[in-house]
GROMACS .gro file of C-alpha atoms in nm:
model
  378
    1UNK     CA    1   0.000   0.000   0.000
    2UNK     CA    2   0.169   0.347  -0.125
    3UNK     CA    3   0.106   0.628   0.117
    4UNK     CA    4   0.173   0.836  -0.180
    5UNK     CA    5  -0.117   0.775  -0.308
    6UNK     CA    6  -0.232   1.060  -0.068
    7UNK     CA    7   0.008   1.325  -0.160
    8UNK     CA    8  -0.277   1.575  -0.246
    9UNK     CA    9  -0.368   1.607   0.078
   10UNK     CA   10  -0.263   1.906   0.232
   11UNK     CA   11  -0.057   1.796   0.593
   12UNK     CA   12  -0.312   1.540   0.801
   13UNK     CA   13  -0.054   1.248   0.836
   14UNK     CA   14  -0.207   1.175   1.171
   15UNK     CA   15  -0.540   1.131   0.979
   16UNK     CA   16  -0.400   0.920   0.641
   17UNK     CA   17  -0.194   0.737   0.880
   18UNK     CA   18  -0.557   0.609   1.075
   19UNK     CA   19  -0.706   0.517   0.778
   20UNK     CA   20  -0.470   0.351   0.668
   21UNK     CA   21  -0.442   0.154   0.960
   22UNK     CA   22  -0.822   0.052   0.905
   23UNK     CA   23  -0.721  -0.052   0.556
   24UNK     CA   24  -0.424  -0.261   0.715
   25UNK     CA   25  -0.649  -0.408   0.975
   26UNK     CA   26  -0.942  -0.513   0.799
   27UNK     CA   27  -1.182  -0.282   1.017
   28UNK     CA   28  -1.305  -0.037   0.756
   29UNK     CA   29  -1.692   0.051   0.855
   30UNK     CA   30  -1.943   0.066   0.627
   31UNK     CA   31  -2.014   0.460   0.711
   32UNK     CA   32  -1.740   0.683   0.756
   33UNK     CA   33  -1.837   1.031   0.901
   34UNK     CA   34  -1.570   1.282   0.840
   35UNK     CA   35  -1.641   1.607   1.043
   36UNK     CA   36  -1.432   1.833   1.122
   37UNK     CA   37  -1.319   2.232   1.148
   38UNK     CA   38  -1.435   2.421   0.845
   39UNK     CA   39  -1.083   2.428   0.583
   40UNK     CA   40  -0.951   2.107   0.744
   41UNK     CA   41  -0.979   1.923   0.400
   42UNK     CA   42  -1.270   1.657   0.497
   43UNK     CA   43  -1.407   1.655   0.135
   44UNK     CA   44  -1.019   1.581  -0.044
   45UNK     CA   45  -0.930   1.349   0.229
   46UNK     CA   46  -1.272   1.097   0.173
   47UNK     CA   47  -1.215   1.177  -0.213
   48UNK     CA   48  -0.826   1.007  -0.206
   49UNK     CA   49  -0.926   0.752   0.019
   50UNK     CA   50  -1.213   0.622  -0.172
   51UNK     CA   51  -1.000   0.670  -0.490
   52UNK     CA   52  -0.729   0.458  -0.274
   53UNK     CA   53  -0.970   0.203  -0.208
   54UNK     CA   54  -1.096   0.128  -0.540
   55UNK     CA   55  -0.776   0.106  -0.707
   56UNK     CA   56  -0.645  -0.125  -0.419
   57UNK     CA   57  -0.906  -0.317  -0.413
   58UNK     CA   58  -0.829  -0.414  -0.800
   59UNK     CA   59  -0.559  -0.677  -0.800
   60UNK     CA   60  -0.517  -0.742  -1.214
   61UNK     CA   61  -0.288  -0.566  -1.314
   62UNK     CA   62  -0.447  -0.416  -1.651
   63UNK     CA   63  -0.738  -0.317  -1.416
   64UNK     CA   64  -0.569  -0.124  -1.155
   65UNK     CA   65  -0.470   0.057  -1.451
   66UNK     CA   66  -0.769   0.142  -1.580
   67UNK     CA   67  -0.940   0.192  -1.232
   68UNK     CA   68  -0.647   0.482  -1.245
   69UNK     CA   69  -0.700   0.620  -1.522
   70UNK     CA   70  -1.053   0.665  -1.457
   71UNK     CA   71  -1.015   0.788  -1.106
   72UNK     CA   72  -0.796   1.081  -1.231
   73UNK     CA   73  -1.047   1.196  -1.409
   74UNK     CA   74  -1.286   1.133  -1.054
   75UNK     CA   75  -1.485   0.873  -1.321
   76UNK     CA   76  -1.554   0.537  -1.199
   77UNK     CA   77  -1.866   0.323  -1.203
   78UNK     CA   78  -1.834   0.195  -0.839
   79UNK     CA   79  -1.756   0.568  -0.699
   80UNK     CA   80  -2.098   0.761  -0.693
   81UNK     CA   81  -2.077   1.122  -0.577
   82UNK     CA   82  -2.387   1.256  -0.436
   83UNK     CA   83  -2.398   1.678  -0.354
   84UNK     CA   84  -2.649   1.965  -0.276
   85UNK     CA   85  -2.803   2.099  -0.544
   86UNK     CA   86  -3.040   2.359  -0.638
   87UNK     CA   87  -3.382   2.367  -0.841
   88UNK     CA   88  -3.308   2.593  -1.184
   89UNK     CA   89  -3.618   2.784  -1.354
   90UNK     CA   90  -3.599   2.555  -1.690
   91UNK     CA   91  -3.638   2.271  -1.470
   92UNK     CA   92  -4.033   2.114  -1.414
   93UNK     CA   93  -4.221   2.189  -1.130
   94UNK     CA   94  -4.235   1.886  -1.046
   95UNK     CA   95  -3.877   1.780  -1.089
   96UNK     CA   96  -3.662   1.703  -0.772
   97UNK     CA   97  -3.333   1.757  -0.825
   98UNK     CA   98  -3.073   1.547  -0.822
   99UNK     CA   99  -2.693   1.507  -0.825
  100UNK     CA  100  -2.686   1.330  -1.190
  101UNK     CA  101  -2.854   1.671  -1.340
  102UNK     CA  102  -2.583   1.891  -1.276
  103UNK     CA  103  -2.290   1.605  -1.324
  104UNK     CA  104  -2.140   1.851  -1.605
  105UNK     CA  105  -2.092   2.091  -1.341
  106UNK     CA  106  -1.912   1.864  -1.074
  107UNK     CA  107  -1.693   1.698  -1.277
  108UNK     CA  108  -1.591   2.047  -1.382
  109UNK     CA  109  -1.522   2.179  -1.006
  110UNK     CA  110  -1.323   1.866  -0.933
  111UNK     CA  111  -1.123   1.918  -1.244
  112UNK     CA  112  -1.007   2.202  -1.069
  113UNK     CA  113  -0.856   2.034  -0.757
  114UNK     CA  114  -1.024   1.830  -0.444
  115UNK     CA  115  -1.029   2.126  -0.263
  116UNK     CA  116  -1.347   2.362  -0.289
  117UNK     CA  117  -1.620   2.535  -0.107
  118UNK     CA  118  -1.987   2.548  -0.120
  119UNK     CA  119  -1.958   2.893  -0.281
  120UNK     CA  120  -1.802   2.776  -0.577
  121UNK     CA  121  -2.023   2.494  -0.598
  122UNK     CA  122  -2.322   2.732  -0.585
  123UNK     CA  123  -2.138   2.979  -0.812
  124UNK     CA  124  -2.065   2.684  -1.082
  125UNK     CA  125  -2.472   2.600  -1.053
  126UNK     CA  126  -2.569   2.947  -1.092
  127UNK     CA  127  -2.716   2.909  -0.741
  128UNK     CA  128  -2.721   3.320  -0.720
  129UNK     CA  129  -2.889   3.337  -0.372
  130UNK     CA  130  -3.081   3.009  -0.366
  131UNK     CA  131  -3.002   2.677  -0.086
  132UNK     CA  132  -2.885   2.410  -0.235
  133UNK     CA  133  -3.029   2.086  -0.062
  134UNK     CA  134  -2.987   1.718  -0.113
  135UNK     CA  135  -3.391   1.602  -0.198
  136UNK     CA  136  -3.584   1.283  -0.137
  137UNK     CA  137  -3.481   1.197  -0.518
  138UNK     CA  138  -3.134   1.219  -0.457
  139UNK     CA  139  -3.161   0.905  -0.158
  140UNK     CA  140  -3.356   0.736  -0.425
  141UNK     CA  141  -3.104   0.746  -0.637
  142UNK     CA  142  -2.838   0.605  -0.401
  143UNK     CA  143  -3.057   0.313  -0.344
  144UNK     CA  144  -3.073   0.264  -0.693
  145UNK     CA  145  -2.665   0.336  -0.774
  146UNK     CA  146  -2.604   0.097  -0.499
  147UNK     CA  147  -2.825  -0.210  -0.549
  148UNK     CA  148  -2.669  -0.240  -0.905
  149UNK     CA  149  -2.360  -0.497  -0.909
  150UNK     CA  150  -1.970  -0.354  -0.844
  151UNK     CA  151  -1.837  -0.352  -1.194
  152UNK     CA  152  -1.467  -0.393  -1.044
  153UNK     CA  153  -1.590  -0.685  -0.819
  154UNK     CA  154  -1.453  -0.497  -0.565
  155UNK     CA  155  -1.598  -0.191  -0.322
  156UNK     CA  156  -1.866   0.040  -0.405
  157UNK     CA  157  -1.865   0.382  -0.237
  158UNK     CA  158  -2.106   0.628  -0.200
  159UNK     CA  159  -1.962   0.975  -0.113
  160UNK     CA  160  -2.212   1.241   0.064
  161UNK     CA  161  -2.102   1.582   0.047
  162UNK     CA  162  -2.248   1.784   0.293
  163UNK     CA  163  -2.517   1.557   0.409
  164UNK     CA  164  -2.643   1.751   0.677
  165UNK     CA  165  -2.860   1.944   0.388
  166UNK     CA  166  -3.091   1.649   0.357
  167UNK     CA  167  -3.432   1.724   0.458
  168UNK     CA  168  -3.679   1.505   0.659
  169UNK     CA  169  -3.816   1.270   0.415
  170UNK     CA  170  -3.460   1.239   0.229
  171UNK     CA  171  -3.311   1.204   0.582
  172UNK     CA  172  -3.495   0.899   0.675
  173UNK     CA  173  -3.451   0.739   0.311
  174UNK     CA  174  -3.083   0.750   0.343
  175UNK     CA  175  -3.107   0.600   0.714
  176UNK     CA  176  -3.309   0.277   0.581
  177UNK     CA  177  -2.980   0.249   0.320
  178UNK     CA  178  -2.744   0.310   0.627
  179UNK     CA  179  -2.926   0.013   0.814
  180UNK     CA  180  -2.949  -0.214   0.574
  181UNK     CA  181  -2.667  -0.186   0.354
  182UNK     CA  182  -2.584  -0.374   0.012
  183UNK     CA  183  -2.278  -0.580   0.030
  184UNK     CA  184  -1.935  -0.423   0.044
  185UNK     CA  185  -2.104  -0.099   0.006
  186UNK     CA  186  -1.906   0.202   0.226
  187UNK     CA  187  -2.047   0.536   0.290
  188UNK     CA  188  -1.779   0.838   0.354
  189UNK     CA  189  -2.025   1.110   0.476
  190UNK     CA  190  -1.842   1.473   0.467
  191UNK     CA  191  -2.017   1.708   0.714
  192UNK     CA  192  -1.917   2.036   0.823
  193UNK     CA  193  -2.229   2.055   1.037
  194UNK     CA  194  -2.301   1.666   1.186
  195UNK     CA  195  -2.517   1.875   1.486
  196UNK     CA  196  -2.785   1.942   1.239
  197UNK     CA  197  -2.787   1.540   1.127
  198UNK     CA  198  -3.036   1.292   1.256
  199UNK     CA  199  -2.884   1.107   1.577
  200UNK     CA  200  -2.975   0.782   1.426
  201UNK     CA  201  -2.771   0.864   1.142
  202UNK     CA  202  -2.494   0.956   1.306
  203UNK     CA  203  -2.486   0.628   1.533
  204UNK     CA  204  -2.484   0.470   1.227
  205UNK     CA  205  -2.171   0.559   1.091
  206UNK     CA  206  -1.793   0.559   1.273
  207UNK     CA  207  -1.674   0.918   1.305
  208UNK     CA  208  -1.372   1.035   1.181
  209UNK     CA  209  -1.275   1.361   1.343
  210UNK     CA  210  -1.000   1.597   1.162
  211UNK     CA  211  -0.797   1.847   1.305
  212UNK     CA  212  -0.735   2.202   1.189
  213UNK     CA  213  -0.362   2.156   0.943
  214UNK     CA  214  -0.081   2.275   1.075
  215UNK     CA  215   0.064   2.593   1.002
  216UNK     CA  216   0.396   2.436   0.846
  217UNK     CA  217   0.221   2.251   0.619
  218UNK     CA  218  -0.039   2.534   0.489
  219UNK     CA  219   0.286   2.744   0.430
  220UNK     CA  220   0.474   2.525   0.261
  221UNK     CA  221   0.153   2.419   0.059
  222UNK     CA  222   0.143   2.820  -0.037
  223UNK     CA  223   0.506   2.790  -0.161
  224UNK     CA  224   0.488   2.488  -0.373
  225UNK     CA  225   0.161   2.506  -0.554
  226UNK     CA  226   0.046   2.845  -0.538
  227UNK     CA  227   0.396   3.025  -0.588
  228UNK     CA  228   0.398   3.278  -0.283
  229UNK     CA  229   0.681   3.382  -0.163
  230UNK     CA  230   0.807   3.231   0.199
  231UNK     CA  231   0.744   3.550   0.429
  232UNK     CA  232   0.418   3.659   0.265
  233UNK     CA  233   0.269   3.246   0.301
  234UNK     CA  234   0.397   3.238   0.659
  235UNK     CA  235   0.180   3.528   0.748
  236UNK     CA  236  -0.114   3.377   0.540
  237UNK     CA  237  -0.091   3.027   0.694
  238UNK     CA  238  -0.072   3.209   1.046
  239UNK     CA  239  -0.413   3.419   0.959
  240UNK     CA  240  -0.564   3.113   0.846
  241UNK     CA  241  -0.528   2.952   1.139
  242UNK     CA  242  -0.554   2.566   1.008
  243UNK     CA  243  -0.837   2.655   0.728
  244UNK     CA  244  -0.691   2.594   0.398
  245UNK     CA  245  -1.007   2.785   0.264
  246UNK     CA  246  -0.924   3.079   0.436
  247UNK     CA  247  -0.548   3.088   0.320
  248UNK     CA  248  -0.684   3.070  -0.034
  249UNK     CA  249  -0.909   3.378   0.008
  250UNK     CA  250  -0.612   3.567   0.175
  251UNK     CA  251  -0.419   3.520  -0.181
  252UNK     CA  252  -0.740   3.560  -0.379
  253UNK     CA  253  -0.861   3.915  -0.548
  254UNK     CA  254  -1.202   4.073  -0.416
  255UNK     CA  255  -1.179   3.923  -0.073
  256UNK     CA  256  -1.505   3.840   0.088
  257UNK     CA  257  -1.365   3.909   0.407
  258UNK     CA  258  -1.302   4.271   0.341
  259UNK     CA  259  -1.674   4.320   0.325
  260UNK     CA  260  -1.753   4.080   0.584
  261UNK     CA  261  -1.545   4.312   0.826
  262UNK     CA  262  -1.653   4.630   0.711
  263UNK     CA  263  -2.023   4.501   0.799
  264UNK     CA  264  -1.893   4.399   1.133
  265UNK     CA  265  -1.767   4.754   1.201
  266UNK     CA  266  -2.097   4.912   1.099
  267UNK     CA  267  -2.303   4.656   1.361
  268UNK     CA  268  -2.084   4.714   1.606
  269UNK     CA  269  -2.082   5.075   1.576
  270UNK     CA  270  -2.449   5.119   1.522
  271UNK     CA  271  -2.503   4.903   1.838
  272UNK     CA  272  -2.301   5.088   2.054
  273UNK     CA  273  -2.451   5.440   1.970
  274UNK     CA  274  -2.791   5.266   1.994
  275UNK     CA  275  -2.888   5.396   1.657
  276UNK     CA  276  -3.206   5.182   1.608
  277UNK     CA  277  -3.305   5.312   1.273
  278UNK     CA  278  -2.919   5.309   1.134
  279UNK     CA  279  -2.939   4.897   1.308
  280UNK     CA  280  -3.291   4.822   1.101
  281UNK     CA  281  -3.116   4.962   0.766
  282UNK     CA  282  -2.795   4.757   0.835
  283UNK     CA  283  -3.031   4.453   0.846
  284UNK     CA  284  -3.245   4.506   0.547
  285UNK     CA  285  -2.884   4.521   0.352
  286UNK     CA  286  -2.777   4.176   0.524
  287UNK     CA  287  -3.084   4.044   0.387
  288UNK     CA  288  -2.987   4.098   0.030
  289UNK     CA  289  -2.662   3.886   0.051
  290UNK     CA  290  -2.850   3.539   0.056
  291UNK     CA  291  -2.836   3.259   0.304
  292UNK     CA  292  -2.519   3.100   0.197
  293UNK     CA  293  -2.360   3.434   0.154
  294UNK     CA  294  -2.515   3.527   0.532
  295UNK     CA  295  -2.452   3.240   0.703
  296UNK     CA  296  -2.051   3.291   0.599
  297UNK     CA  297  -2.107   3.627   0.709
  298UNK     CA  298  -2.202   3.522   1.065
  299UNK     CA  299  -1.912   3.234   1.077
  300UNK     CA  300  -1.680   3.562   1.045
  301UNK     CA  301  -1.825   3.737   1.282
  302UNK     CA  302  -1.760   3.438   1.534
  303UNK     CA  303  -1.369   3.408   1.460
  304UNK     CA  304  -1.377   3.777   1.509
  305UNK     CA  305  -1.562   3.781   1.831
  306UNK     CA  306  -1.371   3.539   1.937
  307UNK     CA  307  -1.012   3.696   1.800
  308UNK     CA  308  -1.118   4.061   2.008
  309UNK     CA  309  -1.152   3.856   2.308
  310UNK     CA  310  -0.812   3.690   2.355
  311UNK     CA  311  -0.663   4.006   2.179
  312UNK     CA  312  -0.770   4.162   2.566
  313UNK     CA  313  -0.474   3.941   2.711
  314UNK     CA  314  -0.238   4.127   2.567
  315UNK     CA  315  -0.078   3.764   2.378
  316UNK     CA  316   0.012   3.816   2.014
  317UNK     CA  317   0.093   3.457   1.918
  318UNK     CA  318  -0.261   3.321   2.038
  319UNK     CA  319  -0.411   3.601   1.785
  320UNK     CA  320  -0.497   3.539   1.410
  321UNK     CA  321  -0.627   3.875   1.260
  322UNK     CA  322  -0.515   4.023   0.940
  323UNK     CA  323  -0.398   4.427   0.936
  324UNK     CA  324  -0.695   4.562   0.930
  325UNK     CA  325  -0.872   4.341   1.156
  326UNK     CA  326  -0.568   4.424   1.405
  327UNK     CA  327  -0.622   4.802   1.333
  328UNK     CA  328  -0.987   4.793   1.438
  329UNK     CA  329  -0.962   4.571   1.722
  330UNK     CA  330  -0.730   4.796   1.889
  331UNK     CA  331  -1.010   5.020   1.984
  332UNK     CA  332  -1.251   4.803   1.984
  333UNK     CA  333  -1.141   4.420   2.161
  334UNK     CA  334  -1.240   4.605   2.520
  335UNK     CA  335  -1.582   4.570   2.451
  336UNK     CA  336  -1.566   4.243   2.415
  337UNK     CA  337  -1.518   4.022   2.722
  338UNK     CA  338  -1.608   3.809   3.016
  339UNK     CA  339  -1.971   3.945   3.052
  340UNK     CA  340  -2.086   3.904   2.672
  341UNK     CA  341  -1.928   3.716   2.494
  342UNK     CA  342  -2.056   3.389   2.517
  343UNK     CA  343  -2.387   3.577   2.504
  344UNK     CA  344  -2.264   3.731   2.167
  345UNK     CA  345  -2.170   3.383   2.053
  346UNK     CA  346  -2.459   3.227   2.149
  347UNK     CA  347  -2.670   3.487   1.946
  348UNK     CA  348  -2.442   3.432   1.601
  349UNK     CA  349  -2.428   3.048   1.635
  350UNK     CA  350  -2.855   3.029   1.677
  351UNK     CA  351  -2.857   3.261   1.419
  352UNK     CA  352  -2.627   3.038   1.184
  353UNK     CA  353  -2.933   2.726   1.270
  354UNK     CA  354  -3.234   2.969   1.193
  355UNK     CA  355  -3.061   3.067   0.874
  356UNK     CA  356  -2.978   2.736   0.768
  357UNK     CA  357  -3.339   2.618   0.834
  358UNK     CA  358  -3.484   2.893   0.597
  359UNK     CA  359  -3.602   3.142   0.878
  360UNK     CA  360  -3.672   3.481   0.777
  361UNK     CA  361  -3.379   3.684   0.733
  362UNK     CA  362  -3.477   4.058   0.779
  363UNK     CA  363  -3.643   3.912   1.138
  364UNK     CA  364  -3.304   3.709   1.235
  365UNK     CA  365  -3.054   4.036   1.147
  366UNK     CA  366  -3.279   4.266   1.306
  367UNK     CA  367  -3.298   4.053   1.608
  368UNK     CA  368  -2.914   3.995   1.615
  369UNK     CA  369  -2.875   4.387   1.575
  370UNK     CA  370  -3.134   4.458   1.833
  371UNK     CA  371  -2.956   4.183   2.100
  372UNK     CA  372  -2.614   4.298   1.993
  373UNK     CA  373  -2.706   4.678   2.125
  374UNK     CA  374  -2.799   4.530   2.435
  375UNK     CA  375  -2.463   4.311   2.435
  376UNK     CA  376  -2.231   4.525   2.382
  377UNK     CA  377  -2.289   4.781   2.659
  378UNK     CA  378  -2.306   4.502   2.913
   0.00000   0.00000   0.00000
């Protein structure tokens, strides 16, 4: 077995290293959950390992090269990708979507590398503001993809990105497959959110917890295949704090973040002065961005939160701010601390569930501007 089979994966030897050592034991589940922080690499970790697996588990010679071939291309009957998708106007009104409708699409984003984001899923979709779920249909068609014979002989894998976007009635589909599965059939499951999954899915499946990657390895990941220079990727793998996501926007043009934290500024100034009016037009703007872009928006405002509050004990190395994150918190970190902010936090992280479960915007960021004025003052 060739570790280098997983030399696309950014740092984690602690996690290839464990599966492997399922692989060398015989004790590979049937249903892998990989959760972990957001950035950690979840998604390209199950992708290599299932792409591991299938080519392993071919022993003819002339077949492991073809399994190869196909996999480096992500095409193989056996491997069945299943993602959230969205409904498009040409589409009938009746029509569920599923995964196989916008296959053009996905094979297109993984072309691109096994490391991507939601947003450029959406943005590849033409998602503009809309959710993108994972429908009844979709478990339908697992159950289908799955009951049909391995053409290899060997494993067949279902991989479920983002799964916690299944709804009820998909939810419980895909828990009948999880119970009874077809023979050497294995699940990888790749959640960034496995709170919001049913419980009896997740005691279904073995959980594979990732850590954040280490700082070394996002740097020298910078130098090698994105061509920064070694000073300016140290700094970017130190503000990115383990998220390989995050080190990307850094590099990238029209950072999201630079918005993101301008917003913050605006709610935190508008809070403090108690300027109700100025608070109700700051939410009726958050309500244009869309739920994916809002609930991104609210994940920033945690790291920041949490980045003013230990920037209060006065210990640079445990702080991860850009420039101009650092420039405003100077002022502003004091207002932050012991009395509100797991108040704060608990207001952003409920607001990140109502979000996600299609609550209404304009009454969420109103609320969180409203609570926020009553924080911040405490």
């Amino acid at each position: 077995m060739e570790s280098n089979a997983f030399d696309d994966i950014i740092g984690q030897k602690e996690a290839i290293d464990r599966l492997l050592q399922l692989v060398q034991e015989d004790r590979i589940p049937h249903a892998i959950l990989f959760c972990g922080p957001k950035g950690c690499g979840k998604m390209a970790l199950a992708m290599v390992f299932a792409r591991y697996l299938l080519i392993e588990d071919t022993h003819d010679p002339a077949a492991r090269k073809n399994a190869a071939a196909m996999l480096s291309k992500w095409e193989h009957p056996d491997l069945h990708f299943t993602y959230p998708t969205i409904k498009l106007p040409n589409m009938g009104s009746d029509h569920k979507p599923v995964s196989e409708d916008f296959a053009k699409q996905w094979h297109q984003l993984l072309s691109e590398g096994i490391y991507f984001t939601i947003e450029q899923w959406l943005q590849l979709m033409g998602g503009g503001n809309k959710q993108a779920i994972i429908t009844a249909a979709e478990s339908d068609s697992i159950s289908h993809n799955l009951s049909l014979m391995s053409s290899q002989g060997g494993y067949k894998i279902s991989l479920i990105w983002l799964p916690e976007r299944l709804g009820q009635e998909a939810s419980n589909k895909l828990l009948k497959i999880l119970e009874e599965p077809p023979q050497k059939t294995l699940f990888l499951l790749v959640s960034e959110r496995p709170d919001l999954l049913l419980d009896t899915i997740i005691s279904r499946a073995q959980h594979f917890y990732m850590k954040k990657i280490d700082a070394p390895d996002i740097e020298q990941a910078l130098v090698e295949r994105r061509g920064i220079n070694p000073e300016d990727a140290q700094r970017i793998a130190r503000v990115s704090n383990g998220n390989w996501d995050l080190a990307l926007e850094e590099i990238s043009t029209g950072n999201e973040n630079k918005e993101f934290l301008d917003k913050f500024e605006q709610l935190m100034r508008k809070a403090y002065s108690r300027k109700v009016q100025e608070l109700k037009d700051w939410s009726l703007q958050i309500n244009d961005f869309g739920r994916e872009k809002q609930i991104r928006m609210l994940n920033y405002f945690l790291r920041l939160v949490r980045e003013n509050f230990i920037y209060n004990f006065h210990r640079p190395e445990l702080n991860y701010m850009t420039q101009a994150e650092e420039n405003f918190s100077k002022n502003f970190a004091r207002f932050i601390h012991e009395s509100n902010i797991v108040g704060i936090a608990r207001l952003y992280n409920e607001a990140i569930t109502d979000i996600s479960r299609n609550a209404n915007a304009k009454i969420v960021f109103y609320d969180i501007a409203l609570q926020t004025m009553l924080l911040i003052r405490k």
